[in-house]
Coordinates of C-alpha atoms in Angstrom, one line a residue:
M13 CA 60.3 77.3 -50.6
S14 CA 56.8 77.6 -49.2
N15 CA 55.6 74.4 -50.6
L16 CA 58.6 72.6 -48.7
L17 CA 57.5 74.4 -45.7
A18 CA 53.6 74.0 -46.0
G19 CA 52.0 71.4 -43.6
L20 CA 55.0 71.1 -41.2
N21 CA 54.7 71.7 -37.5
P22 CA 57.4 74.1 -36.0
A23 CA 59.8 71.6 -35.1
Q24 CA 59.9 70.0 -38.4
K25 CA 60.1 73.6 -39.9
E26 CA 63.2 74.1 -37.8
A27 CA 64.7 70.9 -38.7
V28 CA 64.3 71.3 -42.3
V29 CA 65.7 75.1 -42.4
Y30 CA 68.6 74.6 -40.0
T31 CA 72.0 75.1 -41.5
G32 CA 74.4 75.9 -39.1
S33 CA 76.3 72.5 -37.8
A34 CA 75.5 68.9 -37.5
L35 CA 72.0 68.3 -36.7
L36 CA 70.4 65.5 -34.5
L37 CA 66.8 64.8 -35.1
L38 CA 65.3 62.8 -32.0
A39 CA 62.2 61.6 -34.3
G40 CA 59.8 59.6 -32.1
A41 CA 57.2 56.8 -33.6
G42 CA 55.0 58.3 -36.3
S43 CA 56.4 61.8 -35.8
G44 CA 57.1 62.2 -39.8
K45 CA 60.8 61.8 -39.7
T46 CA 61.2 60.5 -43.3
R47 CA 59.2 63.4 -44.6
V48 CA 61.9 65.8 -42.4
L49 CA 64.7 64.1 -43.8
T50 CA 63.3 64.5 -47.4
H51 CA 62.1 67.9 -46.9
R52 CA 65.5 69.0 -45.8
A53 CA 67.5 67.6 -48.8
A54 CA 65.1 69.4 -51.0
Y55 CA 65.5 72.6 -49.1
F56 CA 69.3 72.4 -49.5
V57 CA 69.0 71.9 -53.5
D58 CA 66.1 74.9 -53.7
Q59 CA 67.9 77.3 -51.5
K60 CA 71.2 76.5 -53.3
I61 CA 73.0 75.8 -50.1
A62 CA 74.0 72.2 -51.9
T63 CA 74.0 70.9 -55.5
P64 CA 72.1 67.4 -55.8
S65 CA 75.6 65.7 -56.3
Q66 CA 76.6 67.0 -52.7
I67 CA 74.1 65.4 -51.0
L68 CA 74.4 61.6 -49.6
L69 CA 71.3 59.9 -48.5
L70 CA 72.1 57.1 -46.3
T71 CA 69.6 54.5 -45.4
F72 CA 69.0 51.0 -44.6
T73 CA 66.8 49.4 -47.5
N74 CA 66.3 50.0 -50.8
K75 CA 62.6 50.2 -50.8
A76 CA 63.4 53.1 -48.2
A77 CA 65.8 54.7 -50.4
G78 CA 63.6 54.5 -53.4
E79 CA 60.9 56.2 -51.5
M80 CA 63.0 59.1 -50.4
K81 CA 64.1 59.8 -54.0
E82 CA 60.8 59.4 -55.3
R83 CA 59.6 62.1 -52.5
L84 CA 62.5 64.3 -53.4
G85 CA 61.4 64.3 -57.2
K86 CA 58.1 65.6 -56.3
L87 CA 59.1 68.1 -53.8
L88 CA 61.4 70.1 -56.0
S89 CA 60.4 72.6 -58.6
S90 CA 60.3 71.4 -62.0
S91 CA 63.6 73.2 -63.0
S92 CA 65.3 71.3 -60.3
K93 CA 63.7 67.8 -61.1
A94 CA 66.0 66.8 -63.7
S95 CA 69.1 67.0 -61.5
T96 CA 67.5 65.0 -58.5
D97 CA 69.2 62.1 -60.4
N98 CA 72.5 63.1 -59.3
I99 CA 71.5 63.0 -55.3
F100 CA 72.5 59.6 -53.9
A101 CA 70.0 57.9 -52.1
G102 CA 70.8 54.5 -51.2
T103 CA 71.8 51.8 -48.7
F104 CA 75.3 51.9 -46.9
H105 CA 76.4 48.9 -48.8
S106 CA 75.2 50.3 -52.2
F107 CA 77.1 53.5 -51.5
C108 CA 80.5 51.5 -50.6
C109 CA 79.9 49.3 -53.6
R110 CA 80.1 52.3 -55.8
I111 CA 83.3 53.7 -54.4
L112 CA 85.2 50.4 -54.3
R113 CA 84.1 50.1 -58.3
K114 CA 85.5 53.3 -58.6
D115 CA 88.8 53.6 -56.3
G116 CA 89.3 49.9 -54.6
H117 CA 92.1 49.5 -57.1
N118 CA 94.4 51.4 -54.9
I119 CA 94.0 48.6 -52.3
G120 CA 94.2 45.8 -54.9
I121 CA 90.2 45.3 -55.7
N122 CA 89.6 44.5 -59.2
P123 CA 86.7 47.1 -60.3
N124 CA 85.0 43.9 -61.7
F125 CA 84.9 42.0 -58.4
V126 CA 81.9 39.7 -57.6
I127 CA 79.8 39.8 -54.6
Y128 CA 79.3 36.6 -52.8
D129 CA 75.9 35.9 -51.2
S130 CA 75.4 33.8 -48.1
N131 CA 75.1 30.5 -50.0
D132 CA 78.6 31.4 -51.6
Q133 CA 79.9 32.2 -48.1
E134 CA 79.1 28.9 -46.8
S135 CA 80.6 27.1 -49.5
L136 CA 83.9 28.7 -49.1
V137 CA 83.9 28.0 -45.4
K138 CA 83.2 24.6 -45.9
N139 CA 86.0 24.2 -48.7
I140 CA 88.4 26.0 -45.9
L141 CA 87.2 23.3 -43.4
Y142 CA 88.0 20.6 -45.5
D143 CA 91.4 21.8 -46.1
L144 CA 92.3 22.6 -42.7
D145 CA 91.1 18.9 -41.7
L146 CA 88.4 20.7 -39.3
S147 CA 84.8 19.1 -38.4
P148 CA 82.1 21.1 -39.7
T149 CA 80.1 19.7 -36.9
E150 CA 82.5 21.3 -34.5
F151 CA 83.1 24.7 -36.9
K152 CA 79.7 24.9 -38.2
P153 CA 79.8 27.2 -41.1
S154 CA 76.9 29.6 -39.9
S155 CA 78.8 29.8 -36.5
V156 CA 82.1 30.6 -38.2
L157 CA 80.8 33.1 -40.4
Y158 CA 78.7 35.0 -37.7
F159 CA 82.2 35.4 -36.1
I160 CA 83.6 36.9 -39.4
E161 CA 80.7 39.1 -39.8
D162 CA 81.0 40.2 -36.0
C163 CA 84.9 41.0 -36.7
K164 CA 84.1 42.8 -39.7
N165 CA 81.3 45.1 -38.4
K166 CA 83.7 45.9 -35.5
Y167 CA 86.7 46.6 -38.0
I168 CA 88.8 43.7 -36.7
S169 CA 91.3 42.3 -39.1
P170 CA 92.0 38.8 -39.1
D171 CA 95.4 39.6 -37.8
Q172 CA 93.9 41.2 -34.9
A173 CA 91.5 38.3 -34.3
K174 CA 94.5 35.9 -34.2
L175 CA 96.3 37.9 -31.6
S176 CA 93.0 38.3 -29.5
S177 CA 91.4 35.0 -30.2
S178 CA 92.0 32.3 -27.2
G179 CA 91.2 28.5 -26.6
F180 CA 91.0 25.7 -29.2
W181 CA 87.6 27.2 -31.3
G182 CA 88.7 30.7 -30.9
R183 CA 92.2 30.2 -32.3
N184 CA 91.2 27.8 -35.1
V185 CA 88.0 30.3 -36.2
A186 CA 90.4 33.3 -36.5
N187 CA 92.7 31.5 -38.7
I188 CA 89.7 30.5 -40.7
Y189 CA 89.0 33.8 -41.1
Q190 CA 92.5 34.7 -42.2
K191 CA 92.3 32.0 -44.9
Y192 CA 88.6 33.2 -46.0
Q193 CA 89.9 36.9 -46.7
Q194 CA 92.8 35.1 -48.6
K195 CA 90.6 33.0 -50.7
L196 CA 88.2 36.0 -51.6
S197 CA 91.1 38.1 -52.3
N198 CA 92.4 35.1 -55.0
Y199 CA 88.8 34.9 -56.3
Q200 CA 88.5 38.8 -56.8
A201 CA 85.5 38.6 -54.5
L202 CA 83.8 40.3 -51.4
D203 CA 81.1 39.4 -49.4
F204 CA 78.5 42.0 -48.4
N205 CA 80.4 43.0 -45.0
D206 CA 83.4 43.4 -46.9
L207 CA 81.6 46.4 -49.0
L208 CA 81.8 48.4 -45.9
Y209 CA 85.0 47.0 -44.4
R210 CA 87.2 47.5 -47.3
T211 CA 85.8 50.9 -47.8
I212 CA 86.9 51.7 -44.5
D213 CA 90.5 50.3 -45.4
L214 CA 90.6 52.5 -48.3
F215 CA 89.8 55.6 -46.6
L216 CA 92.4 54.9 -43.5
N217 CA 95.2 53.8 -46.0
H218 CA 94.4 56.4 -48.5
P219 CA 93.6 59.7 -46.9
Q220 CA 93.7 61.5 -50.0
I221 CA 90.7 59.3 -51.5
L222 CA 88.8 59.8 -48.3
S223 CA 89.4 63.7 -48.6
K224 CA 87.9 63.3 -52.5
Y225 CA 84.7 61.8 -50.9
Q226 CA 84.6 64.4 -48.2
D227 CA 84.7 66.8 -50.6
V228 CA 82.1 65.4 -53.0
Y229 CA 79.7 64.6 -50.6
R230 CA 79.2 67.9 -48.2
F231 CA 75.7 67.2 -46.8
I232 CA 75.2 63.7 -45.4
L233 CA 71.6 62.8 -44.1
V234 CA 71.5 59.2 -42.2
D235 CA 68.3 57.6 -41.6
E236 CA 67.8 55.2 -38.3
Y237 CA 71.0 56.1 -37.0
Q238 CA 70.2 53.9 -33.8
D239 CA 70.4 50.7 -36.0
T240 CA 74.0 51.8 -37.4
N241 CA 76.5 49.4 -36.3
Q242 CA 80.1 50.0 -35.6
I243 CA 81.6 50.2 -39.1
Q244 CA 78.4 52.0 -40.4
Y245 CA 78.9 54.5 -37.6
L246 CA 82.8 54.9 -38.4
L247 CA 82.0 55.3 -42.0
T248 CA 79.6 58.3 -41.6
K249 CA 82.0 60.0 -38.9
L250 CA 85.0 59.7 -41.5
L251 CA 82.8 61.0 -44.3
G252 CA 81.6 64.0 -42.2
Q253 CA 84.3 65.0 -39.9
D254 CA 85.7 67.6 -42.5
H255 CA 82.7 69.7 -43.2
Q256 CA 80.3 68.8 -40.3
Q257 CA 77.2 68.6 -42.2
V258 CA 75.8 65.5 -41.0
T259 CA 72.2 65.1 -40.4
A260 CA 71.4 61.8 -38.1
V261 CA 67.8 60.8 -37.7
G262 CA 66.8 58.3 -34.9
D263 CA 64.9 57.1 -31.8
A264 CA 66.9 55.0 -29.0
S265 CA 63.6 54.1 -28.0
Q266 CA 62.9 52.1 -31.2
A267 CA 66.3 50.4 -31.0
I268 CA 65.7 46.7 -31.3
Y269 CA 68.4 45.3 -33.2
G270 CA 71.2 45.1 -30.5
W271 CA 71.3 41.3 -31.2
R272 CA 72.5 41.6 -35.0
G273 CA 75.0 44.4 -34.0
A274 CA 73.0 47.8 -34.2
D275 CA 74.3 49.9 -31.4
Y276 CA 71.9 52.7 -30.4
H277 CA 74.9 54.6 -28.3
N278 CA 75.8 55.8 -31.8
L279 CA 73.2 58.0 -31.6
I280 CA 74.0 58.9 -28.0
S281 CA 77.8 59.6 -29.2
F282 CA 76.5 61.6 -32.1
T283 CA 76.9 65.3 -30.2
S284 CA 80.5 64.6 -29.2
D285 CA 81.4 63.2 -32.6
F286 CA 80.5 66.4 -34.3
K287 CA 81.0 69.7 -32.7
D288 CA 78.2 72.4 -32.0
T289 CA 75.6 69.7 -32.7
K290 CA 71.7 71.0 -33.1
V291 CA 69.4 68.8 -31.2
I292 CA 65.7 68.5 -32.3
N293 CA 63.2 66.7 -30.9
L294 CA 60.4 65.6 -33.1
E295 CA 57.7 64.2 -30.5
E296 CA 54.1 65.1 -32.3
N297 CA 52.9 61.7 -33.2
Y298 CA 50.5 61.5 -36.4
R299 CA 49.5 57.7 -36.1
S300 CA 48.2 57.0 -32.6
T301 CA 45.4 57.8 -30.4
D302 CA 46.5 59.8 -27.3
I303 CA 45.3 56.7 -25.1
I304 CA 47.7 54.3 -27.2
L305 CA 50.5 57.2 -27.0
D306 CA 49.8 57.4 -23.4
A307 CA 50.4 53.8 -22.7
A308 CA 53.6 53.7 -24.9
N309 CA 55.0 56.5 -23.2
A310 CA 54.3 54.7 -19.6
V311 CA 56.1 51.9 -20.6
I312 CA 59.2 53.1 -22.4
S313 CA 59.6 56.0 -19.7
R314 CA 61.3 53.0 -17.5
N315 CA 64.3 52.9 -19.7
T316 CA 67.1 54.8 -18.2
S317 CA 70.2 53.9 -20.6
H318 CA 68.9 56.3 -23.4
P319 CA 66.9 59.4 -24.3
V320 CA 63.2 58.8 -24.0
L321 CA 61.0 61.1 -25.8
K322 CA 57.5 62.1 -24.6
L323 CA 54.9 61.7 -28.0
F324 CA 51.9 63.7 -27.9
T325 CA 48.9 63.7 -30.4
Q326 CA 46.2 65.8 -31.8
K327 CA 44.1 62.6 -32.0
K328 CA 41.7 61.9 -29.3
S329 CA 39.8 58.6 -28.6
N330 CA 37.7 57.2 -25.8
D331 CA 38.5 53.7 -27.1
Q332 CA 40.5 52.3 -24.2
I333 CA 43.3 49.4 -24.6
K334 CA 41.4 46.1 -24.6
V335 CA 43.1 43.3 -22.1
F336 CA 42.1 39.9 -22.5
S337 CA 43.1 37.0 -20.1
A338 CA 42.7 33.6 -21.8
D339 CA 43.1 30.6 -20.1
S340 CA 45.3 28.8 -22.7
E341 CA 46.7 29.6 -26.2
L342 CA 43.9 28.3 -27.8
S343 CA 41.5 30.4 -26.1
E344 CA 43.8 33.4 -26.9
A345 CA 43.8 32.4 -30.7
Q346 CA 39.8 32.1 -30.4
Y347 CA 39.6 35.4 -28.9
V348 CA 41.9 37.0 -31.4
S349 CA 40.2 35.2 -34.3
D350 CA 36.6 36.1 -33.0
K351 CA 37.4 39.7 -32.2
I352 CA 38.8 40.1 -35.9
Q353 CA 35.6 38.9 -37.2
F354 CA 33.5 41.2 -35.3
I355 CA 36.1 44.2 -36.3
H356 CA 35.9 43.2 -39.8
H357 CA 32.1 42.6 -40.2
N358 CA 30.7 45.4 -37.6
L359 CA 33.6 48.3 -38.2
H360 CA 34.1 47.2 -41.8
I361 CA 38.0 47.5 -41.3
P362 CA 39.7 45.7 -44.0
Y363 CA 41.5 42.6 -42.8
R364 CA 44.9 43.9 -44.0
N365 CA 44.4 47.1 -41.8
I366 CA 44.6 44.4 -38.9
A367 CA 47.9 43.1 -37.4
V368 CA 48.7 40.4 -35.0
L369 CA 52.3 40.7 -33.5
Y370 CA 53.9 38.2 -31.5
R371 CA 57.5 37.9 -30.0
M372 CA 58.6 34.6 -31.5
N373 CA 58.0 33.0 -35.0
A374 CA 56.6 29.4 -33.4
Q375 CA 53.7 31.7 -31.9
S376 CA 52.1 31.8 -35.3
R377 CA 51.1 28.4 -35.4
V378 CA 48.2 28.1 -33.1
L379 CA 47.0 31.6 -34.8
E380 CA 47.2 30.1 -38.1
E381 CA 45.1 27.1 -37.3
A382 CA 42.6 29.3 -35.5
F383 CA 42.5 31.6 -38.6
L384 CA 42.0 28.6 -40.9
K385 CA 39.3 27.0 -39.2
Q386 CA 37.3 30.5 -39.2
T387 CA 38.3 31.0 -42.9
I388 CA 40.2 34.3 -42.1
P389 CA 42.6 35.4 -44.8
Y390 CA 45.9 36.1 -43.5
V391 CA 49.4 36.9 -44.7
L392 CA 52.6 36.0 -43.0
I393 CA 54.9 38.9 -43.1
G394 CA 58.7 38.3 -43.2
G395 CA 58.3 34.6 -42.6
L396 CA 57.0 31.0 -43.8
R397 CA 53.9 29.5 -42.5
F398 CA 54.6 27.3 -39.7
Y399 CA 54.3 23.9 -41.5
D400 CA 56.2 25.2 -44.8
R401 CA 59.4 26.0 -42.6
A402 CA 62.0 23.8 -43.5
E403 CA 63.2 22.4 -40.3
V404 CA 59.5 21.7 -39.4
K405 CA 59.0 20.0 -42.8
D406 CA 62.3 18.2 -42.0
V407 CA 61.0 16.8 -38.4
V408 CA 57.6 16.0 -40.1
A409 CA 59.4 13.9 -42.9
M410 CA 61.2 12.1 -40.1
L411 CA 57.8 10.9 -38.2
R412 CA 56.2 10.1 -41.7
Y413 CA 59.1 7.9 -42.5
A414 CA 59.1 6.2 -39.3
T415 CA 55.4 5.5 -39.3
N416 CA 55.7 4.3 -43.0
R417 CA 59.2 3.0 -44.1
D418 CA 57.7 2.8 -47.6
D419 CA 57.3 6.6 -47.8
H420 CA 60.0 7.2 -50.5
L421 CA 59.6 10.9 -50.6
S422 CA 59.9 11.4 -47.1
E423 CA 62.8 9.3 -46.9
L424 CA 64.6 11.3 -49.5
R425 CA 63.9 14.5 -47.4
V426 CA 65.3 12.8 -44.5
E427 CA 68.5 11.7 -46.2
K428 CA 69.0 15.4 -47.6
A429 CA 68.1 16.8 -43.9
L430 CA 70.5 14.4 -42.1
G431 CA 73.1 13.1 -44.6
K432 CA 73.6 9.4 -45.5
R433 CA 75.8 9.0 -41.7
R434 CA 73.0 10.2 -39.7
K435 CA 70.2 8.7 -41.9
S436 CA 71.8 5.1 -41.3
L437 CA 71.9 6.1 -37.3
L438 CA 68.1 6.9 -37.8
N439 CA 67.4 3.7 -39.6
H440 CA 69.4 1.7 -36.8
H441 CA 67.5 3.2 -34.1
L442 CA 63.9 2.4 -36.0
E443 CA 64.9 -0.9 -36.3
S444 CA 65.3 -1.2 -32.5
I445 CA 61.7 0.4 -31.4
N446 CA 58.2 -0.2 -31.9
T447 CA 56.9 3.0 -33.2
G448 CA 53.3 1.6 -32.7
E449 CA 53.8 1.5 -29.1
L450 CA 54.9 5.3 -28.5
T451 CA 52.9 8.4 -28.5
S452 CA 53.3 11.4 -30.9
I453 CA 55.5 13.3 -28.3
Q454 CA 57.4 10.0 -27.5
L455 CA 58.1 9.3 -30.9
L456 CA 59.1 12.9 -32.0
E457 CA 61.6 13.3 -29.2
S458 CA 63.1 9.7 -30.0
L459 CA 63.5 10.5 -33.8
V460 CA 64.9 14.1 -33.2
V461 CA 67.5 13.0 -30.5
S462 CA 68.5 9.6 -32.0
S463 CA 69.1 11.4 -35.6
G464 CA 71.1 14.2 -34.3
Y465 CA 69.1 16.5 -36.1
L466 CA 69.3 19.3 -33.4
A467 CA 73.1 19.3 -34.1
K468 CA 72.6 21.2 -37.3
Y469 CA 71.3 24.3 -35.3
D470 CA 73.4 26.6 -32.5
P471 CA 71.1 27.8 -29.8
K472 CA 73.3 30.9 -29.4
E473 CA 72.6 32.2 -33.0
E474 CA 69.1 34.1 -33.3
D475 CA 68.2 32.3 -36.4
D476 CA 69.0 29.0 -35.2
Q477 CA 67.3 29.7 -32.0
K478 CA 64.3 30.5 -33.9
K479 CA 64.3 27.2 -35.7
L480 CA 64.7 25.1 -32.5
E481 CA 61.6 27.0 -31.1
N482 CA 59.4 26.0 -34.2
I483 CA 60.8 22.4 -33.8
K484 CA 59.9 22.6 -30.1
E485 CA 56.3 24.1 -31.0
L486 CA 55.8 20.5 -33.0
K487 CA 55.8 19.3 -29.3
S488 CA 52.8 21.2 -28.6
V489 CA 50.8 19.8 -31.5
A490 CA 51.8 16.2 -30.4
T491 CA 50.5 16.7 -27.2
N492 CA 47.1 17.6 -28.5
F493 CA 47.3 14.1 -30.9
P494 CA 48.8 11.2 -28.9
K495 CA 48.3 8.9 -31.6
P496 CA 51.0 9.5 -34.4
N497 CA 48.7 8.8 -37.4
D498 CA 46.1 11.5 -35.9
F499 CA 49.0 13.8 -35.4
L500 CA 50.2 13.5 -39.0
E501 CA 46.5 13.7 -40.4
N502 CA 46.2 17.1 -38.8
I503 CA 49.1 18.5 -40.1
A504 CA 48.0 17.2 -43.5
L505 CA 44.6 18.8 -43.0
V506 CA 46.2 22.2 -42.3
Q507 CA 49.0 22.3 -45.2
Q508 CA 45.5 21.3 -47.1
E509 CA 44.1 24.7 -46.0
Y510 CA 47.2 26.4 -46.7
S511 CA 46.8 25.1 -50.4
A512 CA 43.3 26.4 -50.7
Q513 CA 44.7 29.8 -49.6
E514 CA 47.7 29.9 -52.2
K515 CA 44.9 29.2 -54.7
N516 CA 43.3 32.6 -53.4
K517 CA 46.5 34.3 -53.2
K518 CA 46.0 37.5 -55.0
K519 CA 43.1 38.1 -53.0
E520 CA 44.7 37.0 -49.9
N521 CA 47.6 39.4 -50.1
R522 CA 45.1 42.5 -50.8
D523 CA 42.6 41.5 -47.8
G524 CA 44.4 39.5 -45.4
V525 CA 45.4 39.9 -41.9
R526 CA 49.1 40.5 -41.4
L527 CA 50.5 38.2 -39.1
M528 CA 54.1 38.9 -38.1
T529 CA 56.9 39.2 -35.3
L530 CA 57.3 42.6 -33.5
H531 CA 60.8 42.8 -34.9
G532 CA 59.5 42.8 -38.4
S533 CA 56.5 45.3 -37.6
K534 CA 58.9 48.2 -37.1
G535 CA 58.2 50.9 -39.9
L536 CA 54.5 49.6 -40.3
E537 CA 51.2 50.8 -39.2
F538 CA 47.8 49.5 -38.7
E539 CA 44.1 50.5 -37.5
V540 CA 44.1 47.7 -35.7
V541 CA 47.0 45.8 -33.6
F542 CA 46.9 42.7 -31.7
L543 CA 49.8 42.0 -29.0
V544 CA 49.6 38.5 -28.1
G545 CA 51.7 36.3 -25.6
F546 CA 52.0 39.1 -23.2
E547 CA 53.6 37.1 -20.6
E548 CA 56.6 37.0 -18.6
G549 CA 59.0 34.6 -20.4
I550 CA 57.4 35.5 -23.9
L551 CA 57.7 39.3 -23.7
P552 CA 60.2 39.9 -22.2
H553 CA 61.6 36.8 -23.5
S554 CA 63.4 34.2 -21.3
R555 CA 66.5 34.7 -22.6
S556 CA 66.5 38.3 -22.0
M557 CA 65.5 38.5 -18.4
I558 CA 69.0 38.7 -16.7
E559 CA 70.5 41.6 -18.1
D560 CA 69.2 45.0 -17.6
S561 CA 70.2 45.9 -20.8
D562 CA 68.4 43.3 -22.4
I563 CA 65.5 43.9 -20.4
E564 CA 65.5 47.3 -21.9
E565 CA 65.7 46.1 -25.2
E566 CA 62.7 44.0 -24.8
R567 CA 60.9 46.9 -23.2
R568 CA 61.4 49.0 -26.5
L569 CA 60.3 46.0 -28.7
C570 CA 57.0 46.2 -26.3
Y571 CA 57.2 50.1 -27.6
V572 CA 57.6 49.4 -31.0
G573 CA 54.4 47.0 -31.1
I574 CA 52.4 49.5 -29.0
T575 CA 53.2 52.2 -31.6
R576 CA 52.3 50.2 -34.5
A577 CA 48.7 50.8 -33.7
K578 CA 46.5 53.9 -35.0
D579 CA 43.1 53.6 -33.3
Y580 CA 42.7 50.3 -31.8
L581 CA 45.0 47.9 -29.3
Y582 CA 44.3 44.6 -28.1
I583 CA 46.5 42.9 -25.4
S584 CA 46.3 39.3 -24.6
Y585 CA 48.0 36.7 -22.6
A586 CA 47.3 33.2 -21.1
T587 CA 47.4 32.0 -17.7
R588 CA 48.2 28.7 -18.6
R589 CA 50.2 28.0 -22.2
L590 CA 51.2 24.7 -23.7
F591 CA 54.3 25.9 -25.4
F592 CA 57.3 23.8 -26.9
G593 CA 55.4 20.9 -25.6
K594 CA 55.2 21.7 -22.0
S595 CA 52.3 23.2 -20.1
S596 CA 53.4 26.3 -17.7
L597 CA 51.5 28.8 -15.8
N598 CA 52.4 32.5 -16.6
E599 CA 52.5 35.6 -15.1
P600 CA 51.3 38.6 -17.1
S601 CA 54.1 40.6 -18.6
R602 CA 55.6 43.2 -16.3
F603 CA 55.0 45.6 -19.2
L604 CA 51.5 45.4 -19.0
S605 CA 51.7 46.4 -15.2
E606 CA 53.7 49.5 -16.5
I607 CA 50.5 50.8 -18.5
P608 CA 48.2 53.0 -16.1
Q609 CA 44.8 51.1 -15.4
S610 CA 43.1 53.8 -16.6
L611 CA 44.2 53.2 -20.1
L612 CA 43.1 49.5 -20.1
D613 CA 39.7 47.6 -20.0
S614 CA 39.3 44.0 -19.5
D615 CA 37.7 42.4 -22.7
E616 CA 35.6 39.5 -23.4
L617 CA 34.7 37.5 -26.3
S618 CA 31.4 39.2 -26.7
S619 CA 32.4 42.9 -26.2
G620 CA 32.1 45.2 -28.9
L621 CA 33.8 48.5 -30.3
S622 CA 32.6 52.0 -30.8
D623 CA 31.5 52.8 -34.6
S624 CA 34.4 55.6 -34.8
H625 CA 37.5 54.6 -37.1
S626 CA 40.1 56.4 -39.4
D627 CA 38.7 57.5 -42.6
N628 CA 41.2 55.1 -44.7
Q629 CA 39.5 52.0 -43.7
N630 CA 38.8 51.1 -47.4
S631 CA 42.4 51.5 -48.6
N632 CA 43.6 48.6 -50.7
E633 CA 47.0 49.1 -50.0
L634 CA 49.0 48.1 -47.3
V635 CA 49.5 51.0 -45.0
Y636 CA 53.6 51.9 -44.6
D637 CA 54.5 54.2 -42.0
P638 CA 56.3 56.9 -44.2
D639 CA 59.5 55.9 -42.0
I640 CA 59.9 52.5 -43.7
Y641 CA 62.3 50.0 -42.4

């Protein structure tokens, strides 16, 4: 047992050994929550409080589950190691899949059911639209699937959806939902959301089966509880209500996935769901310097709708947060690339330990081009390079086809992107204009509008909104290259640079600067972090500036970005930005004013850094926070 508690701080030790009732761990960024969770599970086995098969560890990714299982194997004594295979550590979906394979026959599910992926789901919806003689333009398959997913995540059946629906679209989409479920049943298939939805069906309709699993999994540990949606929350509550031995770990201040159904109120409700819940705060941070943490605390403390932890650290530093005011997005990208070169060559920090974080995918374009010019290797995490994104390639193909009607390859892509009917509309439009008399931005807007291409995307959907932002960002490039041929030539040259980096892909993956969205950075840590586009309308996003709840989520996103930094943090904003083809004057983000001035230092291109930095500067591995997400 001494080995299990070695190196833990007092709060972590208390969390590991507590056995009285349900336990809620409010664990701040970098506080070692995954370490506590795995040590707690190992402690239960080591002290014979639980057998391995009685422990259920639920996470959100297979990678996190694999890491937990590996840690458990190392923690437990050699005599217990053989039995760690009986500990279930996995995602909500994999756990429910196991249950339905075994007991789903009680609600008519074949044990050999197939699981439909997103392409299968879309094909099925298209078939239903055809059967019902409904237009896929008016009832866009992705929008229909979003509705169905939302219903299932809230445990709303097709019948309930039909009763509560109103309006032409609402009534029809509820009917599609019903037909969709009928066809899934006929085909002995489930989609990913069904794995949880049908498991809840099974438990509620067959209490004896629920009781069986309550008895099997007496000790339930759930990671990232603030990111659970309603049906995941319901599953946890049903499984744990008998023995009340549930451990939930989370941090409301890092709840940034509200747009996809996550509800941090589940974390707040935990103490009422389980009687006599013990609450322990993990507030000692092992990642960031005191200055970075003070800034993070100052920002997140403005939120009032959820518990806010006050993080502290033993890691002292004199390096203030550098703030750079750029006169344009190009100047900002130049600053970031110059500063990265300085840090890499003078402080000998590997490129891979440096991250540039931004609010929107479209912001990567100008950074990518600056890095390519300075031959800074980079890796886009969780996304494609700007000119490799499908919607960008589609629009570029339209431009190429418009300027050269003999370009058959571009014509084929245009036809695939638009369909034959819209392609004929585009051809008719091209015959009515003189492309040689139009500027790049005029031609771009003309093609996108006349082709009806934008109808493919629903601006109310998060993923579609990102695609629309990427298309709009092409207008910024077009503004810088007024002649269409120059515009296309520039794109070709950038793509050539992409190819050159692809040939060096193995080295790049080891050494490249990490470029990613703030959402994508959760669970990661870096020696140096750049937060770019720190402006009103970007962070917080313009779509999030009406409701207080949306502003609070944007503030949590800012907090997540700040707490990714271990040693150095750079914040930059542009007073004037050419974005989506329009030049605008911007105010610095309100979040910047929430950071005490004593923690900030105005920076310039030529300013330097101190020589002190963390000991793992020569690591050849991408540094993941233990709390992998």
